[in-house]
PDB file of C-alpha atoms in Angstrom:
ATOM      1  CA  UNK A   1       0.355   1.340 -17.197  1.00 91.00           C
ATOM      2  CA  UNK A   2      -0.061  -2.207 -16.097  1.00 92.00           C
ATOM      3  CA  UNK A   3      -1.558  -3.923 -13.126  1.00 93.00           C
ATOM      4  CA  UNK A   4       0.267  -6.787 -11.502  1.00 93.00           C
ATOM      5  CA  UNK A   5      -3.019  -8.472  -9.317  1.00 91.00           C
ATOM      6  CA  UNK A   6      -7.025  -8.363 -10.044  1.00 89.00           C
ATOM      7  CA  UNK A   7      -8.591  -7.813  -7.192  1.00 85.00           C
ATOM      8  CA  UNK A   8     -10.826  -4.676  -4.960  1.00 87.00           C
ATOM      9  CA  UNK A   9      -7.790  -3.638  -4.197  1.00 93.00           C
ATOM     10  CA  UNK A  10      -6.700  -2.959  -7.971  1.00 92.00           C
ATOM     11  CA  UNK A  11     -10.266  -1.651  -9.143  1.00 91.00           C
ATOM     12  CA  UNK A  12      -9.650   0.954  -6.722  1.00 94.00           C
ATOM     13  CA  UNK A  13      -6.140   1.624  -8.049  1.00 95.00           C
ATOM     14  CA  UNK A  14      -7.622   1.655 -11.527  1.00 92.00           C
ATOM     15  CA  UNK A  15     -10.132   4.020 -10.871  1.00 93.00           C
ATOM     16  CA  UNK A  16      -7.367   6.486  -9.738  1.00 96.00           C
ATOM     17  CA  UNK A  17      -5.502   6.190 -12.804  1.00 95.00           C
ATOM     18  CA  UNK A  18      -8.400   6.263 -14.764  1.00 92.00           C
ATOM     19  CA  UNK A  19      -9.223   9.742 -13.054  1.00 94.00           C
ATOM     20  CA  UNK A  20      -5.440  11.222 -13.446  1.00 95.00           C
ATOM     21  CA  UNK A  21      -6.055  10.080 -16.969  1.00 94.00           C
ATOM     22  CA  UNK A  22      -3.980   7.492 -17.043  1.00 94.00           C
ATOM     23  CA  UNK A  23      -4.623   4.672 -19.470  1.00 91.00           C
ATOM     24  CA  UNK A  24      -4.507   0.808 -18.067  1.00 91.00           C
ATOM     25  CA  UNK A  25      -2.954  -1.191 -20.695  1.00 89.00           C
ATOM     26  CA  UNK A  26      -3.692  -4.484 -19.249  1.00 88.00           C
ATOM     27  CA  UNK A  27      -3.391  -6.507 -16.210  1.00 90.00           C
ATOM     28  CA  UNK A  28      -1.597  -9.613 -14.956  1.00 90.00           C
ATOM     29  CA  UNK A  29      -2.874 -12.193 -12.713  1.00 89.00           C
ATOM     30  CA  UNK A  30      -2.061 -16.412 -11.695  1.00 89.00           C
ATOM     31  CA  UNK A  31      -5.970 -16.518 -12.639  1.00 87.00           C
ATOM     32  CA  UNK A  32      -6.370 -17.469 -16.186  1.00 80.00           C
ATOM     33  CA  UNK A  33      -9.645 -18.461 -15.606  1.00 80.00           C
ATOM     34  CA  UNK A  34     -10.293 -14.236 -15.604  1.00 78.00           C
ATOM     35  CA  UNK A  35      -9.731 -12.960 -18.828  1.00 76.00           C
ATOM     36  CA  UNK A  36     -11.572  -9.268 -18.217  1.00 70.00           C
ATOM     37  CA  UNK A  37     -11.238  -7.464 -15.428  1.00 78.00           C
ATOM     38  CA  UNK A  38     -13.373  -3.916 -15.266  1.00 78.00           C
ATOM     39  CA  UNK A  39     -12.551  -3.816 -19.033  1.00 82.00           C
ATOM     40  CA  UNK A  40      -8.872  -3.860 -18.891  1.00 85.00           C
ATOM     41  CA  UNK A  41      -7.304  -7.714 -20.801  1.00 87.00           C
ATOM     42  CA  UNK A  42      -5.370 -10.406 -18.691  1.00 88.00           C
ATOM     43  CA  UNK A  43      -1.496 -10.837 -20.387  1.00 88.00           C
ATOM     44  CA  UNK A  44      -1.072 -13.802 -18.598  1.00 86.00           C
ATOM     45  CA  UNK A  45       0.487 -15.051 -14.844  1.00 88.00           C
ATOM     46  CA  UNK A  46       2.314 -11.864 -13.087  1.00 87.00           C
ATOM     47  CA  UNK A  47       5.581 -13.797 -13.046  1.00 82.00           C
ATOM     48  CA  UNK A  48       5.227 -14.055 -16.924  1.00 80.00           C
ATOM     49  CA  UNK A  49       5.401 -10.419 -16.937  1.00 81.00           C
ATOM     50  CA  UNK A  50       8.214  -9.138 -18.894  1.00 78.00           C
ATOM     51  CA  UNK A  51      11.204  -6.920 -18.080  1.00 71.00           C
ATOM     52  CA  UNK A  52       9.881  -4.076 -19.846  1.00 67.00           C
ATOM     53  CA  UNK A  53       9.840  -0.191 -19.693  1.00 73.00           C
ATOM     54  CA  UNK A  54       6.079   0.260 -19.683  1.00 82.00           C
ATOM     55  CA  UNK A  55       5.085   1.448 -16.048  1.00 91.00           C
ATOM     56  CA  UNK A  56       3.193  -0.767 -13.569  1.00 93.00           C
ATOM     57  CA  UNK A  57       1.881  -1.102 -10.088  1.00 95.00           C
ATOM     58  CA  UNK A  58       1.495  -3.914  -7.964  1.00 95.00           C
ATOM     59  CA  UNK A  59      -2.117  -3.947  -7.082  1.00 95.00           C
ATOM     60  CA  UNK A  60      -2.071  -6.011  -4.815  1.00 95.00           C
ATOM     61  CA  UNK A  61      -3.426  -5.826  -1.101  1.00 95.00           C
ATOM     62  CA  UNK A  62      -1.357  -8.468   0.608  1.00 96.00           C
ATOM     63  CA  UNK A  63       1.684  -6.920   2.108  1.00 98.00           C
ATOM     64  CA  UNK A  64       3.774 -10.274   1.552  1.00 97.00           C
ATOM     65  CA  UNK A  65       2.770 -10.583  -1.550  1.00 95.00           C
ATOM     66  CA  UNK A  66       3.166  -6.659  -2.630  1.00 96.00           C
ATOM     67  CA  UNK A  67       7.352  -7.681  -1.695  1.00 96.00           C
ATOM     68  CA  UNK A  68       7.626 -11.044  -2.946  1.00 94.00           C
ATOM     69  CA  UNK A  69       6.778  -9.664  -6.264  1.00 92.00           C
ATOM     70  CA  UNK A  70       8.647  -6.572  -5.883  1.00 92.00           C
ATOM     71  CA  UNK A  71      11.903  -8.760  -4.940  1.00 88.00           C
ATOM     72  CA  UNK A  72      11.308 -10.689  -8.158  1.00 76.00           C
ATOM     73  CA  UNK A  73      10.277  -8.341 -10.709  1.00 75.00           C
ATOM     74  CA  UNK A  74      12.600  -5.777 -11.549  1.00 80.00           C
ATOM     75  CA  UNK A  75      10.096  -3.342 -12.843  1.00 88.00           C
ATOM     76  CA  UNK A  76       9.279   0.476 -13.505  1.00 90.00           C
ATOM     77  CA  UNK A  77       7.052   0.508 -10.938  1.00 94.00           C
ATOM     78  CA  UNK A  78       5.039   3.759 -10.257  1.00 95.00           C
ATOM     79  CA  UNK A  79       3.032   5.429  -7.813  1.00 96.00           C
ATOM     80  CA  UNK A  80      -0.724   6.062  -7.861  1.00 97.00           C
ATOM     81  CA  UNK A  81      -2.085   9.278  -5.916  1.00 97.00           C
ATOM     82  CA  UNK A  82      -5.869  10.230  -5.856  1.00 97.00           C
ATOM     83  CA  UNK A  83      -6.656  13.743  -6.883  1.00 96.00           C
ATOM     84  CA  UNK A  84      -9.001  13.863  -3.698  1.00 97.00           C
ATOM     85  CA  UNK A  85      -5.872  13.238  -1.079  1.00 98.00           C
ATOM     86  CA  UNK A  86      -4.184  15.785   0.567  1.00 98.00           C
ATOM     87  CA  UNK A  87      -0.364  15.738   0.741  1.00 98.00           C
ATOM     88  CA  UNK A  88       1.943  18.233   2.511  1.00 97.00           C
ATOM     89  CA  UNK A  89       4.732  19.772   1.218  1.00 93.00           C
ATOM     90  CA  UNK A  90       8.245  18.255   2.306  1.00 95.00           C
ATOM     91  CA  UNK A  91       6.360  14.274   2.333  1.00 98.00           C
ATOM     92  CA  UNK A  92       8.607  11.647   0.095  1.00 98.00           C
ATOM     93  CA  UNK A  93       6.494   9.178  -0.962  1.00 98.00           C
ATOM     94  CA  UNK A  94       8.361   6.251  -2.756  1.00 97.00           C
ATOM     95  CA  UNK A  95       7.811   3.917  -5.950  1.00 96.00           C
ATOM     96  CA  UNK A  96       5.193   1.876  -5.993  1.00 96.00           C
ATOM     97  CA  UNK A  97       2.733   3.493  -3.155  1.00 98.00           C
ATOM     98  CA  UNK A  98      -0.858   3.993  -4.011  1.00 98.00           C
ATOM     99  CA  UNK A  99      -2.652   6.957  -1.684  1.00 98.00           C
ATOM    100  CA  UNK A 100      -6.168   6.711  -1.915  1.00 98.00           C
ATOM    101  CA  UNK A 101      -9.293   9.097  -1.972  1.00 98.00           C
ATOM    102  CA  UNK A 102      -9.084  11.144   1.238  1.00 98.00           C
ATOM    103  CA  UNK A 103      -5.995  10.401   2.865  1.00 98.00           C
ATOM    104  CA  UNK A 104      -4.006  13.215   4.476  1.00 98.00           C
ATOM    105  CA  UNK A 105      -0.497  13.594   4.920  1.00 98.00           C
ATOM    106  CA  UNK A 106       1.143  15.782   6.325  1.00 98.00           C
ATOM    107  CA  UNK A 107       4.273  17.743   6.324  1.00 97.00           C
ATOM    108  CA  UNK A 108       8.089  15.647   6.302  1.00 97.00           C
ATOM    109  CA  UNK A 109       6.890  12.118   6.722  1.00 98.00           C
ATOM    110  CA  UNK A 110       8.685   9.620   4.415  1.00 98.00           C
ATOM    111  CA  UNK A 111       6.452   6.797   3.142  1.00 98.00           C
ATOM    112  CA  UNK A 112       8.321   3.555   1.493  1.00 98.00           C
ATOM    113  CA  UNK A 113       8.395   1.532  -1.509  1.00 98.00           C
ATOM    114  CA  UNK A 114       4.660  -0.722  -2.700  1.00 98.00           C
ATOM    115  CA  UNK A 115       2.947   1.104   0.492  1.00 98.00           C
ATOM    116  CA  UNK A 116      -0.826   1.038   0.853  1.00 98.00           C
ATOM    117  CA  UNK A 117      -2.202   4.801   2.472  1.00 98.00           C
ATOM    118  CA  UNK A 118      -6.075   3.814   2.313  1.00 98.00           C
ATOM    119  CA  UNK A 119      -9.131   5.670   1.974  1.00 98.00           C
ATOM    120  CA  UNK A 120      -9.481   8.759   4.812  1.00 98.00           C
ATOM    121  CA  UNK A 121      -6.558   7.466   6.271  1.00 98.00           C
ATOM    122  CA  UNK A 122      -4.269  10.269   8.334  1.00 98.00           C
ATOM    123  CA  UNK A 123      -0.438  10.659   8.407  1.00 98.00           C
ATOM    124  CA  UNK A 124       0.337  13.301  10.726  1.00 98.00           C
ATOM    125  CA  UNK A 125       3.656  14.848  10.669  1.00 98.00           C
ATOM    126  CA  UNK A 126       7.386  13.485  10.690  1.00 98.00           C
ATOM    127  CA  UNK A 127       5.944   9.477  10.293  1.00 98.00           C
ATOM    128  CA  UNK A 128       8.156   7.195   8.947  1.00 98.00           C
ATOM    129  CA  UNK A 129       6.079   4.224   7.138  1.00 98.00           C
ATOM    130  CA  UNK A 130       8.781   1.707   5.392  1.00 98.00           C
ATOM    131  CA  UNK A 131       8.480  -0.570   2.774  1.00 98.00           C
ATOM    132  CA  UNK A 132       5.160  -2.595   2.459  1.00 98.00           C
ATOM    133  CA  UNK A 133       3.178  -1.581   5.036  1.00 98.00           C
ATOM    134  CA  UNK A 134      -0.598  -0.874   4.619  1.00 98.00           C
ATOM    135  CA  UNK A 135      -2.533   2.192   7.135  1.00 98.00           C
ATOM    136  CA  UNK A 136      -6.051   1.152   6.625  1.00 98.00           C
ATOM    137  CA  UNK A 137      -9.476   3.259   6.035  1.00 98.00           C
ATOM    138  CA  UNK A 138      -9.223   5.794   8.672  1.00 98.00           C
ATOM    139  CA  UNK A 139      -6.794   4.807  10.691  1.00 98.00           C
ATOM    140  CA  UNK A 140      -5.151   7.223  12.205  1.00 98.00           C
ATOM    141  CA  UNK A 141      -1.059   8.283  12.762  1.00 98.00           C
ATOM    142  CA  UNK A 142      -0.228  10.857  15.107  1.00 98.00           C
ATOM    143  CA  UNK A 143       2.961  12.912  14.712  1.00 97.00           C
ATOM    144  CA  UNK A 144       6.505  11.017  14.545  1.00 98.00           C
ATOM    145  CA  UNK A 145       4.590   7.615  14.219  1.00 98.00           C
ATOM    146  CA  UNK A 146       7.042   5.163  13.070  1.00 98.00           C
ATOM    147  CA  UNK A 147       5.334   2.247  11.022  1.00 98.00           C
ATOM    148  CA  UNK A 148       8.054  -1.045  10.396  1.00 98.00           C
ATOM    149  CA  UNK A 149       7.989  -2.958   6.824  1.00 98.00           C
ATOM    150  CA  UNK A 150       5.246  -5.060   6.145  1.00 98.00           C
ATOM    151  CA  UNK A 151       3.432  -3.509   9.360  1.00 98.00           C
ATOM    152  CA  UNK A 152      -0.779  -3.059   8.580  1.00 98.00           C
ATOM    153  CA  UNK A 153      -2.529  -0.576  10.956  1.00 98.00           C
ATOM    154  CA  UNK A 154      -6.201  -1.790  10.699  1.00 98.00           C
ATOM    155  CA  UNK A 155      -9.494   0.435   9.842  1.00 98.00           C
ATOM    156  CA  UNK A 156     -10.166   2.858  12.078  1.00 98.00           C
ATOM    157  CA  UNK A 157      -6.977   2.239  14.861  1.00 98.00           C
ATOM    158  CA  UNK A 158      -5.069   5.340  16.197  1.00 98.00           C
ATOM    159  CA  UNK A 159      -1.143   5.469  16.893  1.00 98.00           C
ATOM    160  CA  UNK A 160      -0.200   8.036  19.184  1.00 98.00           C
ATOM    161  CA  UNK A 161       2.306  10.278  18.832  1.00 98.00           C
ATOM    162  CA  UNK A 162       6.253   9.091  18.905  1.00 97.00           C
ATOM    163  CA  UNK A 163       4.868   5.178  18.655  1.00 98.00           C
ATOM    164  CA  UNK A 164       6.940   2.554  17.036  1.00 98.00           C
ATOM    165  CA  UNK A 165       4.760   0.295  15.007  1.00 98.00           C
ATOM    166  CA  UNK A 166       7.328  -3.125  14.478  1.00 98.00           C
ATOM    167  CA  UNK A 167       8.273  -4.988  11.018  1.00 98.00           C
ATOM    168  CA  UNK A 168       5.339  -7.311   9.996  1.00 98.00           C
ATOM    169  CA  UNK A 169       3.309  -6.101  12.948  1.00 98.00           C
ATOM    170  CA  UNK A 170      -0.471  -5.795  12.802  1.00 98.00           C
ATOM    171  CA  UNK A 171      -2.590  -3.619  14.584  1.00 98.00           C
ATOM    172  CA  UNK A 172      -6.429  -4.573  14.768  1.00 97.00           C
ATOM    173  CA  UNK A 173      -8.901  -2.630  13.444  1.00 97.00           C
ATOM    174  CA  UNK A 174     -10.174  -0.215  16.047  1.00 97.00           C
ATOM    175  CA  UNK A 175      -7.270   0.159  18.356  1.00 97.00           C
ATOM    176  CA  UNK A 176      -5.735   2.551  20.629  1.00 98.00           C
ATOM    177  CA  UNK A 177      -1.873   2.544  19.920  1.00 98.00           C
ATOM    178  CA  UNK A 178      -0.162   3.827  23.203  1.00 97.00           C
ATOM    179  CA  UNK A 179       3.165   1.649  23.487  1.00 97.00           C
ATOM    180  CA  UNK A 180       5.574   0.529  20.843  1.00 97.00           C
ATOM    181  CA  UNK A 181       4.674  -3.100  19.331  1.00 97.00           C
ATOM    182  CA  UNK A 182       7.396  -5.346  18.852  1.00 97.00           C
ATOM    183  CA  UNK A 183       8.050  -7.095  15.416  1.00 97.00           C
ATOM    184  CA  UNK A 184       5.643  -9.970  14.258  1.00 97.00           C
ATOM    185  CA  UNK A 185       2.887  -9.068  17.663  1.00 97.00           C
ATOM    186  CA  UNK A 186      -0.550  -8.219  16.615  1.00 97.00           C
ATOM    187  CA  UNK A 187      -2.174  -5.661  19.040  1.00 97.00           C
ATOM    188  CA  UNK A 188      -5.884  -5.381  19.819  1.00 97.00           C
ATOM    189  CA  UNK A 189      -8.128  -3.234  22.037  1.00 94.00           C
ATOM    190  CA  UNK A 190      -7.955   0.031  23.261  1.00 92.00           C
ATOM    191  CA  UNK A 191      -5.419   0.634  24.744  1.00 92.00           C
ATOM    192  CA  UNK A 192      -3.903  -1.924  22.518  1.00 92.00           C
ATOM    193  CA  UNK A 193      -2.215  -5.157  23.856  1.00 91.00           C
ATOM    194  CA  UNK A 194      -0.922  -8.532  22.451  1.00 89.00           C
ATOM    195  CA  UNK A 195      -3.574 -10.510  21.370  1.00 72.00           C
ATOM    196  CA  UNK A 196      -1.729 -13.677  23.315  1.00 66.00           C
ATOM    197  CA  UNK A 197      -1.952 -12.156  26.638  1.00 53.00           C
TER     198      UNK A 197
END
């Protein structure tokens, strides 16, 4: 396996391969000033990465960033799950997505490509979370949640049920999700509202 991004977001994505006993071949990064990272060698600047079969993950914590790459780089990309997350049966999780220590998710919700499910984060039922978007430590879905791409529910926020979370939207950390967001708004505050207001 190989690493595309050095950062706490990847040591945390190395440590659960390292625990499923997979072994990280390397890592690729724009810093060539960092030639180690936790042990594992830099091959060079990620868009020198080669079109090759060995599997990688973009580890990464910028949403943007996660799909620029992934637009770019037609890769075997693979998912990382942590042996201490719990994950209902009937949940699609696609290429790509990392689920860390502690996260639950529960039964028939469909999680995109390059998603980020962070520690003790919870995915009730029935949530659809699309393509690059990042739930935060402990935030906190509610059945039927619908999360956009790109969207990042901060640390700690709750969505209640049947709530449309927009593309690219951000919800602060802390916040009480009671209305749909539109696309691009960031939401603060319990209950939640538009930070411009």
């Amino acid at each position: 396996m190989y690493l595309l991004g050095a950062s706490g977001h990847a040591k945390v994505i190395l440590d659960i391969l390292q625990l499923i006993g997979i072994r990280v071949l390397g890592f690729y990064d724009d810093n060539d000033k960092l030639d180690l990272f936790k042990g594992v060698s830099r091959q060079g600047a990620i868009v020198n990465m080669p079109i090759v079969s060995e599997p990688c993950i973009i580890s990464i914590g910028s949403n943007g960033a996660r799909k620029t790459i992934a637009k770019n780089k037609q890769l075997n990309y693979q998912k990382a799950i942590h042996p201490k997350s719990t994950i209902a049966n009937g949940v699609l999780i696609d290429e790509g997505t990392v689920v860390m220590a502690g996260a639950i998710i529960n039964s028939d919700t469909k999680i995109g490509k390059h998603v980020i499910i962070n520690t003790a984060a919870s995915v009730d039922h029935d949530c659809i979370i699309k393509d690059y978007a990042h739930i935060s430590p402990n935030a906190t879905l509610c059945g039927g949640v619908i999360i956009g791409e790109g969207a990042h529910v901060g640390a700690g926020a709750v969505v209640i049920p049947g709530v449309t979370i927009g593309d690219w939207a951000v919800v602060g950390a802390g916040a009480v999700v009671v209305k749909n967001v539109a696309e691009g708004v960031t939401v603060m505050g319990s209950p939640a509202k538009n930070r411009m207001q």
